[in-house]
PDB file of C-alpha atoms and ligand atoms in Angstrom:
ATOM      1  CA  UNK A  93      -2.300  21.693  10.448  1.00  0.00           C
ATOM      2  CA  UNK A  94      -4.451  19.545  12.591  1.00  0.00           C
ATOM      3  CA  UNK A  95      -4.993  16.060  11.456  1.00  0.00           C
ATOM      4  CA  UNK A  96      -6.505  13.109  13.943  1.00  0.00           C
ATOM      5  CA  UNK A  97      -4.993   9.948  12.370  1.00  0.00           C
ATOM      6  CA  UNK A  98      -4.963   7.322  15.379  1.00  0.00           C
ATOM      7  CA  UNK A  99      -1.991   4.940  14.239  1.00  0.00           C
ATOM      8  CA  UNK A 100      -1.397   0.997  15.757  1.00  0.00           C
ATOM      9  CA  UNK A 101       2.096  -0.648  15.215  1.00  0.00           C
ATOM     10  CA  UNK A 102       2.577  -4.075  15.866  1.00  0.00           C
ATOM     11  CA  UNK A 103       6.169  -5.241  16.482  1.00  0.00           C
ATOM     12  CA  UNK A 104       7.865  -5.829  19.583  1.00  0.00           C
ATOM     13  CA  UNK A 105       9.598  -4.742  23.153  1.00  0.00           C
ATOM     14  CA  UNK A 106      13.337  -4.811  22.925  1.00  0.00           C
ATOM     15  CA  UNK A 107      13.384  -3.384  26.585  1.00  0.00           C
ATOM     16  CA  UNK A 108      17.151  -2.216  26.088  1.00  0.00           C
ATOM     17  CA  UNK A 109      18.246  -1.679  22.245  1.00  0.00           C
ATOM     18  CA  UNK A 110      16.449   1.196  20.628  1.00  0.00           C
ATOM     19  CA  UNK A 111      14.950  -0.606  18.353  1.00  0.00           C
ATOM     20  CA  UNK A 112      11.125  -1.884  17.572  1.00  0.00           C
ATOM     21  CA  UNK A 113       8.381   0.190  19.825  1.00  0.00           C
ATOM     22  CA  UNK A 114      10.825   2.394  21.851  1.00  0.00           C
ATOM     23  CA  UNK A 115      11.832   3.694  18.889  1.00  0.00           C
ATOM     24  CA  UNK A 116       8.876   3.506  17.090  1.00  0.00           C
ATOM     25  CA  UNK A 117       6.223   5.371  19.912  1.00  0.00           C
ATOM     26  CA  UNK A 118       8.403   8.674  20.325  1.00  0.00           C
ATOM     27  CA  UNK A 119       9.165   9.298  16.792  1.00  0.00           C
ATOM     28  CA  UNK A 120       5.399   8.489  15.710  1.00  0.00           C
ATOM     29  CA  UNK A 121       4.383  10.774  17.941  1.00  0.00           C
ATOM     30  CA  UNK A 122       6.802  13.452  17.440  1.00  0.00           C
ATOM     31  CA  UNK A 123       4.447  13.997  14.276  1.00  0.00           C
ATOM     32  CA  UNK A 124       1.361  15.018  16.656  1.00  0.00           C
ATOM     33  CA  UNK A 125      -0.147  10.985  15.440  1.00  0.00           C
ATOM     34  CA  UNK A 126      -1.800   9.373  18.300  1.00  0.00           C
ATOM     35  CA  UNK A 127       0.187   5.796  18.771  1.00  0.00           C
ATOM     36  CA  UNK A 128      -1.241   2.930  19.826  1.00  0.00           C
ATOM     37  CA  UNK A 129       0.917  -0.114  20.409  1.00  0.00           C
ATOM     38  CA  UNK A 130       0.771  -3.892  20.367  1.00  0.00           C
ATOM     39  CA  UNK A 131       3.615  -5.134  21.466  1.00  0.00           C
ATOM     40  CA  UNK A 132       3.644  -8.988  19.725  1.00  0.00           C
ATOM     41  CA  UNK A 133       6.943  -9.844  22.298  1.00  0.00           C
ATOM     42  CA  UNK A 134       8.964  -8.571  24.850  1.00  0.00           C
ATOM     43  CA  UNK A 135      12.354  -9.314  24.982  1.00  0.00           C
ATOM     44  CA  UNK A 136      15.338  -8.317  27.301  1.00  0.00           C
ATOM     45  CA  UNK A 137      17.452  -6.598  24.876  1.00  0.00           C
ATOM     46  CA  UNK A 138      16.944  -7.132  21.092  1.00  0.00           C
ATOM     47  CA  UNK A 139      18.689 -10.251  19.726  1.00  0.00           C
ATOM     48  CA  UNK A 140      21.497  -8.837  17.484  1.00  0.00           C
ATOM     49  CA  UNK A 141      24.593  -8.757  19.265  1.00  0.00           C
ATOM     50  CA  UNK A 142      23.386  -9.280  23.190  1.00  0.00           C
ATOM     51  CA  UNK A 143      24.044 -12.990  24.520  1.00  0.00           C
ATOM     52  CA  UNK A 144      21.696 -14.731  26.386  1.00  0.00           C
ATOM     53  CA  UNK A 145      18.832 -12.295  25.840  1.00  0.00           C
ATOM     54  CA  UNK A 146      14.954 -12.952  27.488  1.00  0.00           C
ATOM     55  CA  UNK A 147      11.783 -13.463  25.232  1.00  0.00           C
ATOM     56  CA  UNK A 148       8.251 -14.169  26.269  1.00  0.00           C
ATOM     57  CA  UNK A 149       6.269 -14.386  23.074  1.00  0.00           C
ATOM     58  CA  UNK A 150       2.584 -12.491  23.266  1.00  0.00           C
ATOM     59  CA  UNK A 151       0.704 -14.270  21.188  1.00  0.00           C
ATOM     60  CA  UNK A 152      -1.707 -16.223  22.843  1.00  0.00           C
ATOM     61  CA  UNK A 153      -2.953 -12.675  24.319  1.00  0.00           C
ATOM     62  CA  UNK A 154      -3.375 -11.128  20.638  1.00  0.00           C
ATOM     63  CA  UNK A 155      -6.731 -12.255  20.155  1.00  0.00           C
ATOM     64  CA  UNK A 156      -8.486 -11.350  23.263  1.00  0.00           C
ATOM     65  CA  UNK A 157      -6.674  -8.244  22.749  1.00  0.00           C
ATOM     66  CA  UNK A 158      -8.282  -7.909  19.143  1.00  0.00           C
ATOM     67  CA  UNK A 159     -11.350  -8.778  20.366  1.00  0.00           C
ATOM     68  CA  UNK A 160     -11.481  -6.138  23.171  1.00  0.00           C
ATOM     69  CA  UNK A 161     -11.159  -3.733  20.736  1.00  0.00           C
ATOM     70  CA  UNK A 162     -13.838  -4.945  18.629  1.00  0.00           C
ATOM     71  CA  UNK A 163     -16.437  -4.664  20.977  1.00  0.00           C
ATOM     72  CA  UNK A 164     -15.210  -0.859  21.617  1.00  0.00           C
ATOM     73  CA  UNK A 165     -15.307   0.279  17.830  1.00  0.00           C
ATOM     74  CA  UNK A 166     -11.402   1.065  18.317  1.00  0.00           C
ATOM     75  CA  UNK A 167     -10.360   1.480  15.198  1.00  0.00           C
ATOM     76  CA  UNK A 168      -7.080   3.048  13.117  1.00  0.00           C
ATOM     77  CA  UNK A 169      -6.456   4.811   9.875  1.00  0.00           C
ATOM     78  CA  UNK A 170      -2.893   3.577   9.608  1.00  0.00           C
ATOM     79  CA  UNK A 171      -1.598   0.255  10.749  1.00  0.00           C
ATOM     80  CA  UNK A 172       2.025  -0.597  10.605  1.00  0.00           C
ATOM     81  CA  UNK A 173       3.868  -3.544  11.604  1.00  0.00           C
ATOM     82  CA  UNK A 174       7.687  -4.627  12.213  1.00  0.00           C
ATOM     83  CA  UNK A 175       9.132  -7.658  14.135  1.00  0.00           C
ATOM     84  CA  UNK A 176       6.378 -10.422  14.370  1.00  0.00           C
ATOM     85  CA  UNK A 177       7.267 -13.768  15.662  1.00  0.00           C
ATOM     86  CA  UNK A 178       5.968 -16.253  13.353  1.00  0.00           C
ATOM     87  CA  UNK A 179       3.365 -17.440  11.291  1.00  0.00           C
ATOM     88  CA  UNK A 180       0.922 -17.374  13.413  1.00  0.00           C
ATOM     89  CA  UNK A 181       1.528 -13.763  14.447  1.00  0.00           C
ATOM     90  CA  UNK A 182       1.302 -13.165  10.800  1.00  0.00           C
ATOM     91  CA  UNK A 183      -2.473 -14.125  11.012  1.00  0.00           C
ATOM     92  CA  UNK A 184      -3.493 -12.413  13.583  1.00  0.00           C
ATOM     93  CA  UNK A 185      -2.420  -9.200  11.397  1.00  0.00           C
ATOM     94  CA  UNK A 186      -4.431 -10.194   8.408  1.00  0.00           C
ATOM     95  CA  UNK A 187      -7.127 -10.432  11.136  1.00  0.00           C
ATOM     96  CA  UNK A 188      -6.342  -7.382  12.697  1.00  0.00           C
ATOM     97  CA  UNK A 189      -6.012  -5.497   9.047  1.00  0.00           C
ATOM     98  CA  UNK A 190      -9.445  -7.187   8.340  1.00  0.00           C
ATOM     99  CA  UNK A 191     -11.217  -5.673  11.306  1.00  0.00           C
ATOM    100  CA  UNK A 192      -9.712  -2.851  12.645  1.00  0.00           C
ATOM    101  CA  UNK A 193      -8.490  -1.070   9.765  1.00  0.00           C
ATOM    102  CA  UNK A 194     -10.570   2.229   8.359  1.00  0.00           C
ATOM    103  CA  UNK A 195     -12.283   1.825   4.950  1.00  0.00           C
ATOM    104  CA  UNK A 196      -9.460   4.185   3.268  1.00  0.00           C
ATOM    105  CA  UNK A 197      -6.429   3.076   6.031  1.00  0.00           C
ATOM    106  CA  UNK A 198      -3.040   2.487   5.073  1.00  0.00           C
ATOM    107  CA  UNK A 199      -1.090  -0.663   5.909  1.00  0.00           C
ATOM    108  CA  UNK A 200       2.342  -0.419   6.363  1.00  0.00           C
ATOM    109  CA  UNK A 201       4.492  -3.415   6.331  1.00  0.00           C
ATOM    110  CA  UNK A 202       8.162  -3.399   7.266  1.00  0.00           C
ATOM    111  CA  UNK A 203       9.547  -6.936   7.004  1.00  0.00           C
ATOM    112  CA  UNK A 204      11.511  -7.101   9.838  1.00  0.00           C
ATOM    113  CA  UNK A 205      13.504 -10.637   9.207  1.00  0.00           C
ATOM    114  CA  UNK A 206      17.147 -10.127   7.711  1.00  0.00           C
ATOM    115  CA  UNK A 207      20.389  -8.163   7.327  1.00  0.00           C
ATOM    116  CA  UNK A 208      23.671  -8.003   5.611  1.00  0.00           C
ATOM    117  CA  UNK A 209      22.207 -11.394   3.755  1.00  0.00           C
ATOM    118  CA  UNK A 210      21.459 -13.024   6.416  1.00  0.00           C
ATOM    119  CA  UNK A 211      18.580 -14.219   8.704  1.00  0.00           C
ATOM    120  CA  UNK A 212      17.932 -12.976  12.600  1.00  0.00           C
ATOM    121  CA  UNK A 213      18.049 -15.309  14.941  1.00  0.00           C
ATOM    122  CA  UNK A 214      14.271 -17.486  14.691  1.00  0.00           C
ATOM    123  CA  UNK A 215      13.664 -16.602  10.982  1.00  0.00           C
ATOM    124  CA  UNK A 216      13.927 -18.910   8.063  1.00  0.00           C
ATOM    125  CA  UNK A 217      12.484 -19.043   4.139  1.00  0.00           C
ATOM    126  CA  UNK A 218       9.436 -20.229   5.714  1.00  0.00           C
ATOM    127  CA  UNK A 219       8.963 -17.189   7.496  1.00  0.00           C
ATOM    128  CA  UNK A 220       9.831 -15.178   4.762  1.00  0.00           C
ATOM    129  CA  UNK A 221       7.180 -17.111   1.803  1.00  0.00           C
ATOM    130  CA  UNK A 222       4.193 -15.918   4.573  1.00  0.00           C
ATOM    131  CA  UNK A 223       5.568 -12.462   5.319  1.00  0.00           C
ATOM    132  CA  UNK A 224       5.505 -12.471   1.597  1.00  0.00           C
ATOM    133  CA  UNK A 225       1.741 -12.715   0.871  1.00  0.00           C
ATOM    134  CA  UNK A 226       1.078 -10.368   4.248  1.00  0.00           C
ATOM    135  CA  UNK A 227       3.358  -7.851   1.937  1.00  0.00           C
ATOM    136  CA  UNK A 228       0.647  -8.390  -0.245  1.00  0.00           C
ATOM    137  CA  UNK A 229      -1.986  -6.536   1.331  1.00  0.00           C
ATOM    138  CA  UNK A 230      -0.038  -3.497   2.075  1.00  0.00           C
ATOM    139  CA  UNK A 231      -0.209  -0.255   0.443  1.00  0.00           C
ATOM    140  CA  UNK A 232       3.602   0.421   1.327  1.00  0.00           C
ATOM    141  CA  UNK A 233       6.150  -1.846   1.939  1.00  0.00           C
ATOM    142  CA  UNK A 234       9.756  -1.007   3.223  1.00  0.00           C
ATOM    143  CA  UNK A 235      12.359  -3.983   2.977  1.00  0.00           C
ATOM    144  CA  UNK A 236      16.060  -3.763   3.215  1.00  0.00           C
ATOM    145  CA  UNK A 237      18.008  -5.426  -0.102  1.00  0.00           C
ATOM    146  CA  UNK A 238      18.347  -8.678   2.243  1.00  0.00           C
ATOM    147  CA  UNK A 239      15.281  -9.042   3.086  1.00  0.00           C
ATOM    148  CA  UNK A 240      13.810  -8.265  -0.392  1.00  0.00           C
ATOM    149  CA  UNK A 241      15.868 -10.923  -1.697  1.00  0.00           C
ATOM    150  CA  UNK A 242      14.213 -13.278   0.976  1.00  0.00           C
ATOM    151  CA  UNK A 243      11.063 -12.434  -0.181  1.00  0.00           C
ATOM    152  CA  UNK A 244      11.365 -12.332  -3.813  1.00  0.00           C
ATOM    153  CA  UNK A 245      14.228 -15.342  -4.132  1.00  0.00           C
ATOM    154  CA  UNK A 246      16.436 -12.860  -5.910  1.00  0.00           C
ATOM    155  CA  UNK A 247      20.007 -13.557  -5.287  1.00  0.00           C
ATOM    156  CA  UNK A 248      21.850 -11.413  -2.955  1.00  0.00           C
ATOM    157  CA  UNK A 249      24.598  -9.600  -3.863  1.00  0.00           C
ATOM    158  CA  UNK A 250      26.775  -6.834  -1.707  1.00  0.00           C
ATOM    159  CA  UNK A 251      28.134  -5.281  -5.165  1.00  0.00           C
ATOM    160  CA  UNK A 252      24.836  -4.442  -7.431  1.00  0.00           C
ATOM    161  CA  UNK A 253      24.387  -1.509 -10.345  1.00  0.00           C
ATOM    162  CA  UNK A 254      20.823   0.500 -10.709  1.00  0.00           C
ATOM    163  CA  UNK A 255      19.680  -2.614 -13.445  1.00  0.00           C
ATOM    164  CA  UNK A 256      19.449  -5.206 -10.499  1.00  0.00           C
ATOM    165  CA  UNK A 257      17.929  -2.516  -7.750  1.00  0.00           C
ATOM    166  CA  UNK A 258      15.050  -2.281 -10.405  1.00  0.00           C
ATOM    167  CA  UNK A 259      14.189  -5.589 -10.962  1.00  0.00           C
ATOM    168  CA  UNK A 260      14.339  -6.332  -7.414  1.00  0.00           C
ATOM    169  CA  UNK A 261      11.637  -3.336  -7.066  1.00  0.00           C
ATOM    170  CA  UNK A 262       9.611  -4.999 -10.252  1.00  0.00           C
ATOM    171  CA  UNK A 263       9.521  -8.572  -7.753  1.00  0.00           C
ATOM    172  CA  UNK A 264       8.464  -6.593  -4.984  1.00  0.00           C
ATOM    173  CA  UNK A 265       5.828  -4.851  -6.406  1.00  0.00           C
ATOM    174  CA  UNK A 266       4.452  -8.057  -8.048  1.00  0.00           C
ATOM    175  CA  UNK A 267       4.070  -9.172  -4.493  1.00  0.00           C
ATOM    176  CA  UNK A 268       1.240  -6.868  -4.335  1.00  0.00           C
ATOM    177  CA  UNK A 269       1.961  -3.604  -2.467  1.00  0.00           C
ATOM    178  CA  UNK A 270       1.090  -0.168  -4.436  1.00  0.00           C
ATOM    179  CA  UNK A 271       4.655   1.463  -3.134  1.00  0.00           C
ATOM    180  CA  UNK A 272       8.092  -0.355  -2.529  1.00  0.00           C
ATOM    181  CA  UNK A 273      10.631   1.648  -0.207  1.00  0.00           C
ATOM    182  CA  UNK A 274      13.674  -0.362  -0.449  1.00  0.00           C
ATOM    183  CA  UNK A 275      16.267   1.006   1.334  1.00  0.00           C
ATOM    184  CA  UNK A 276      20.459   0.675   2.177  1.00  0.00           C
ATOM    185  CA  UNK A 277      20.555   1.512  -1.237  1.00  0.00           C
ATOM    186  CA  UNK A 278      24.228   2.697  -2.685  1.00  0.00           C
ATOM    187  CA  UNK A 279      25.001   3.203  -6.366  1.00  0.00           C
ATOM    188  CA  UNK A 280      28.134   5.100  -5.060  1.00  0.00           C
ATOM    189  CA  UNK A 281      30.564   4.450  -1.935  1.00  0.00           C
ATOM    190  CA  UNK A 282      30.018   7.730   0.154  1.00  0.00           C
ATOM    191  CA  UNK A 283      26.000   7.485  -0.811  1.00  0.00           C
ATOM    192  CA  UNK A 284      23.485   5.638   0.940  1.00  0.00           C
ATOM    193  CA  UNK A 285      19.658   6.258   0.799  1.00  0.00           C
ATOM    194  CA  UNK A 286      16.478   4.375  -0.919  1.00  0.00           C
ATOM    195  CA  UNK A 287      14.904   3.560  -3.885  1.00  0.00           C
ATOM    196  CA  UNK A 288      10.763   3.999  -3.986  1.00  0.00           C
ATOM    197  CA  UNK A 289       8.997   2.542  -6.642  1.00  0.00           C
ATOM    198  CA  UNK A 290       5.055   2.931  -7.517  1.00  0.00           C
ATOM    199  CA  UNK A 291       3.623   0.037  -8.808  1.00  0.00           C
ATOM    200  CA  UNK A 292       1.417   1.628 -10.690  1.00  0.00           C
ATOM    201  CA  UNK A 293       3.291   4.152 -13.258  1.00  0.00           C
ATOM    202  CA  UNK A 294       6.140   1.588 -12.752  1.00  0.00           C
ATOM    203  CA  UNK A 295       8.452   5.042 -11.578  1.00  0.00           C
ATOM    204  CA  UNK A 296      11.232   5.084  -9.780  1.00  0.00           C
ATOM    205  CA  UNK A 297      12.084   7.913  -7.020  1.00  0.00           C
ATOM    206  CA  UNK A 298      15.637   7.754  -5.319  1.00  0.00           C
ATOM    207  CA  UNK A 299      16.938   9.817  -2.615  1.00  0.00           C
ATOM    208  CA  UNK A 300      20.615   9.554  -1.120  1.00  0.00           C
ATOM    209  CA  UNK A 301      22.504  11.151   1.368  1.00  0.00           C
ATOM    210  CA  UNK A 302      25.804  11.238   2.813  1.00  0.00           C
ATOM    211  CA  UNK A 303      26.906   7.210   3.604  1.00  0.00           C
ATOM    212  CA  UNK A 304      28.283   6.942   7.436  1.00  0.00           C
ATOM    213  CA  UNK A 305      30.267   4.487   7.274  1.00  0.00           C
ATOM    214  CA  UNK A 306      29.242   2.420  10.386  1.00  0.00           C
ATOM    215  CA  UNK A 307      26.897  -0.529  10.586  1.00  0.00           C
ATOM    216  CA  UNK A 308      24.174   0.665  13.342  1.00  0.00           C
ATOM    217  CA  UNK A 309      21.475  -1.623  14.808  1.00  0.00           C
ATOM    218  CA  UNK A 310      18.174  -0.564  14.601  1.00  0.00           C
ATOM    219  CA  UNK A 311      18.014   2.006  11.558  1.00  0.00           C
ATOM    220  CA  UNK A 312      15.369   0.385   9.802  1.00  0.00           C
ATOM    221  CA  UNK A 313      12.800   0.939  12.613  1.00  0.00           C
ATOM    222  CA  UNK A 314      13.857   4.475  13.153  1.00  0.00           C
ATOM    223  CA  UNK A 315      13.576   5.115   9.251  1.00  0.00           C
ATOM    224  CA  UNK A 316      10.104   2.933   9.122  1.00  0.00           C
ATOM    225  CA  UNK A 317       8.701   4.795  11.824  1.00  0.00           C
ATOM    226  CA  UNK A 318       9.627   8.236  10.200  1.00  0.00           C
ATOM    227  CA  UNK A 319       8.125   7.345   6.730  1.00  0.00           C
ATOM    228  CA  UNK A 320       4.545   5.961   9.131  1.00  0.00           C
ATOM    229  CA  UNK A 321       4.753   9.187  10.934  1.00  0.00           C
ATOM    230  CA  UNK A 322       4.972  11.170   7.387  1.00  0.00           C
ATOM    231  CA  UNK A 323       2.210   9.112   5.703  1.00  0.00           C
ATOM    232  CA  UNK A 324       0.576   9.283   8.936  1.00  0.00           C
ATOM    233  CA  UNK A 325      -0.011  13.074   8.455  1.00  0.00           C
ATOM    234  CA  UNK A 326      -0.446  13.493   4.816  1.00  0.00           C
ATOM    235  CA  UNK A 327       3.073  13.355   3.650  1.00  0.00           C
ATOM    236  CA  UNK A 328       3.433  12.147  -0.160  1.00  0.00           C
ATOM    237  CA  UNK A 329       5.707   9.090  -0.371  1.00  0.00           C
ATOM    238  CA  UNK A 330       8.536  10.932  -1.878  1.00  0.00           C
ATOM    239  CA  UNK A 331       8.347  13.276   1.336  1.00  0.00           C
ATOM    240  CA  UNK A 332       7.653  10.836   3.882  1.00  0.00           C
ATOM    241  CA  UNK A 333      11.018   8.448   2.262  1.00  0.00           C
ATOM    242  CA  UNK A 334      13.069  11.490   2.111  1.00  0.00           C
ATOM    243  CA  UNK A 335      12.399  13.259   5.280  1.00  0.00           C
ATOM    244  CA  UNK A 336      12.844   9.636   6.573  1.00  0.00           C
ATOM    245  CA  UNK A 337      16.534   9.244   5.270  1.00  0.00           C
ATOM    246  CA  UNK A 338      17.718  12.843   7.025  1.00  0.00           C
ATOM    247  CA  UNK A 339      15.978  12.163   9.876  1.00  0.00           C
ATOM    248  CA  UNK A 340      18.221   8.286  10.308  1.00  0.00           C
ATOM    249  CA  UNK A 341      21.293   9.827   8.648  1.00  0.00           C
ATOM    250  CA  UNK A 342      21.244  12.609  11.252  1.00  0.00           C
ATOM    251  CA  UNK A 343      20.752  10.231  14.412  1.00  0.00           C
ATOM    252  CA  UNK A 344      23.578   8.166  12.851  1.00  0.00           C
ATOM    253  CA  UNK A 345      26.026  11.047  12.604  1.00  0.00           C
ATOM    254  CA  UNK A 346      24.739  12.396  16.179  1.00  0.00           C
ATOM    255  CA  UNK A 347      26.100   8.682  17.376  1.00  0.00           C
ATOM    256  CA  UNK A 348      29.011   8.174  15.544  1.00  0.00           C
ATOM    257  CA  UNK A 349      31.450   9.455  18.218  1.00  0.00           C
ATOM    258  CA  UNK A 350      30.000   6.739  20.534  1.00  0.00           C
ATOM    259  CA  UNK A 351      29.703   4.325  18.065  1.00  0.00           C
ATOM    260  CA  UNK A 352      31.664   1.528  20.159  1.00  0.00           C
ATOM    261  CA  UNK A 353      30.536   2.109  23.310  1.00  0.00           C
ATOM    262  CA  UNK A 354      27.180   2.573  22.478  1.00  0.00           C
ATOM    263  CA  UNK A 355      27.511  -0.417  19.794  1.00  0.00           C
ATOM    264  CA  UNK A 356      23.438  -1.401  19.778  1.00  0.00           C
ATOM    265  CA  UNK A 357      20.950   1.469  18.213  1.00  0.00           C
ATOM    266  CA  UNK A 358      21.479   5.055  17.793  1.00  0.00           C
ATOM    267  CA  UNK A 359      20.921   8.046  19.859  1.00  0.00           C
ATOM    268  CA  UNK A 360      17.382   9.151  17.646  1.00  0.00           C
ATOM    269  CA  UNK A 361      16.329  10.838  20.623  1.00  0.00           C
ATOM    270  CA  UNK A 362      18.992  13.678  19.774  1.00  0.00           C
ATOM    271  CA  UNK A 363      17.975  14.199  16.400  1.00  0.00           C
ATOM    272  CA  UNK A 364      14.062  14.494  17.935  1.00  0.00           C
ATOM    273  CA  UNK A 365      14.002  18.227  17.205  1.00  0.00           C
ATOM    274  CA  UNK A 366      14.731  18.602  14.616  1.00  0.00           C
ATOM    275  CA  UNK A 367      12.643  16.099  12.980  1.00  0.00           C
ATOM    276  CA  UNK A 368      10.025  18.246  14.547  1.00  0.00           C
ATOM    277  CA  UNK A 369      11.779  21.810  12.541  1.00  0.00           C
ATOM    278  CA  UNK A 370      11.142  19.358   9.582  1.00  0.00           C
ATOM    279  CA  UNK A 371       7.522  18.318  10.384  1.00  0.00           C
ATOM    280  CA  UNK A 372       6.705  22.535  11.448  1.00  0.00           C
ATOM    281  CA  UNK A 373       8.046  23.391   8.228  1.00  0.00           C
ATOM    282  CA  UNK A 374       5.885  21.307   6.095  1.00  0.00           C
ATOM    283  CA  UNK A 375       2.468  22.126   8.269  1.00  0.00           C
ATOM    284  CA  UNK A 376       3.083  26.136   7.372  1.00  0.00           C
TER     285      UNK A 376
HETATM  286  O1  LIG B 151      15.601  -3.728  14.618  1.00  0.00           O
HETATM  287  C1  LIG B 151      14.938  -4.886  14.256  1.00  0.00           C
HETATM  288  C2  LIG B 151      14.709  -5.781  15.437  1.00  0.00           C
HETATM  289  C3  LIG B 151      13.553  -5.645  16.170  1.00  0.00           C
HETATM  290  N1  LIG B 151      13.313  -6.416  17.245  1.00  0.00           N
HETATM  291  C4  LIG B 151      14.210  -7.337  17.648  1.00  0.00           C
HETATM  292  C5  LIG B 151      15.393  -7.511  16.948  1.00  0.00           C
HETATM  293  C6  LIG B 151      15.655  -6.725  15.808  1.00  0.00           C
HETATM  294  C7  LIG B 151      16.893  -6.894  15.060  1.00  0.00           C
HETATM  295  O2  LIG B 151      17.750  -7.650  15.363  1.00  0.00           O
HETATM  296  O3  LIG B 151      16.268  -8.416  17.385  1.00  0.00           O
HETATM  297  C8  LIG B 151      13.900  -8.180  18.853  1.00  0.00           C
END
């Protein structure tokens, strides 16, 4: 199947830390999607877990950057973002949405903020109210349970049954997004997986897998940039969340050996082809 989606995602360099765009560029791509890339920082390492990490913030050259484009009709069908730094970076996505997306684009938010109930380092509720209304104008957005808490005010709670993963999906969706992928989501202790809800019929799909029982950095931009890769190439949003969750679960169990050496992302690049069996398999 050919398909000529050109794809931008917005979210930072973690130079070491598989995480954010080097995570993000190779998997997109896997899927035959031409990725472009704004990087909105670049950092050292990323900031969870590392000490005394390096960040120059790219902001200032965002708009000159937007412009630029502008003036050569560069456009994309599918925009997705993930790590932003700040309000004002928030803006300059609206902006960016505004001008450079295609009349029928997608726009893919993953609110990169929070984990395990807590904030990253340089986020606060402030942060989260605006990354709220820039969930707003997505089509799809994918939030962990912390970080849909943050956004909704819904209190946050480790030990949860299906009644409160719903209504947490019901706040999301009234935040204005057509699709909700919410994901570390565990009704049972050896199942993990996600929970995507349509705004429209109001229907919730879940799909689980097989919980490894390790806490690895950086999952939720190598399970973002699988469902963007998915939608990217005509995958429904059941396929593109599913495929998504074997595709993480099988870089997690390809690092688990190494899990404390190798404490800071997982090894995704190992579990490259056969994402790529999965994508062949769906464009027979
Ligand atoms: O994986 C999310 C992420 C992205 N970018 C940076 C981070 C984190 C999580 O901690 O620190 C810089």
């Amino acid at each position: 199947m050919k398909h000529n989606s050109r794809l931008l995602t917005i979210q930072d360099i973690s130079c070491v830390g598989q995480c954010s765009l080097t995570v993000a560029l190779p998997i997109i791509s896997a899927f035959g999607t031409e990725c472009a890339i704004l990087p909105t920082a670049v950092l050292s390492t990323h900031t969870a877990g590392f000490k005394g990490y390096t960040c120059k913030d790219l902001t200032q050259e965002i708009p000159s950057i937007i412009n630029h484009w502008q003036t050569e009709n560069i456009n994309f069908n599918l925009i997705y973002t993930g790590y932003l730094c700040g309000k004002e970076q928030i803006n300059l996505v609206k902006d960016i949405v505004s001008k450079l997306k295609t009349k029928n684009g997608l726009f893919i938010v993953d609110p990169v903020m929070a984990d395990h109930g807590k904030f990253y380092p340089g986020f606060d509720a402030n942060f989260a109210n605006e990354m709220a209304k820039l969930c707003g104008m997505a089509q799809v957005i994918i939030p962990n349970i912390t970080e849909a808490c943050f956004l909704t005010g819904h209190e946050y709670k480790e030990n949860y049954d299906k009644e409160y993963i719903e209504k947490l999906l019901e706040k999301l969706g009234a935040l204005g997004s057509e699709k909700v992928i919410l994901t570390g989501v565990s009704f049972e202790k050896d199942k993990l997986g996600v929970a995507v809800y349509d705004t429209n019929t109001q229907e919730t799909f879940y799909y689980f897998q097989t919980l490894i029982a390790h806490n690895f950095h950086g999952t939720g931009d190598v399970y973002s940039s699988c469902v963007a890769g998915g939608l990217s190439i005509g995958l429904s949003i059941e396929e593109s969340s599913s495929l998504a969750v074997d595709f993480t679960v099988d870089a997690m169990k390809k690092s688990y050996d190494e899990r404390n050496e190798h404490w800071y992302g997982v090894y995704f690049e190992r579990s490259l082809s056969y994402l790529c069996e999965r994508i062949s398999a769906f464009n027979k």
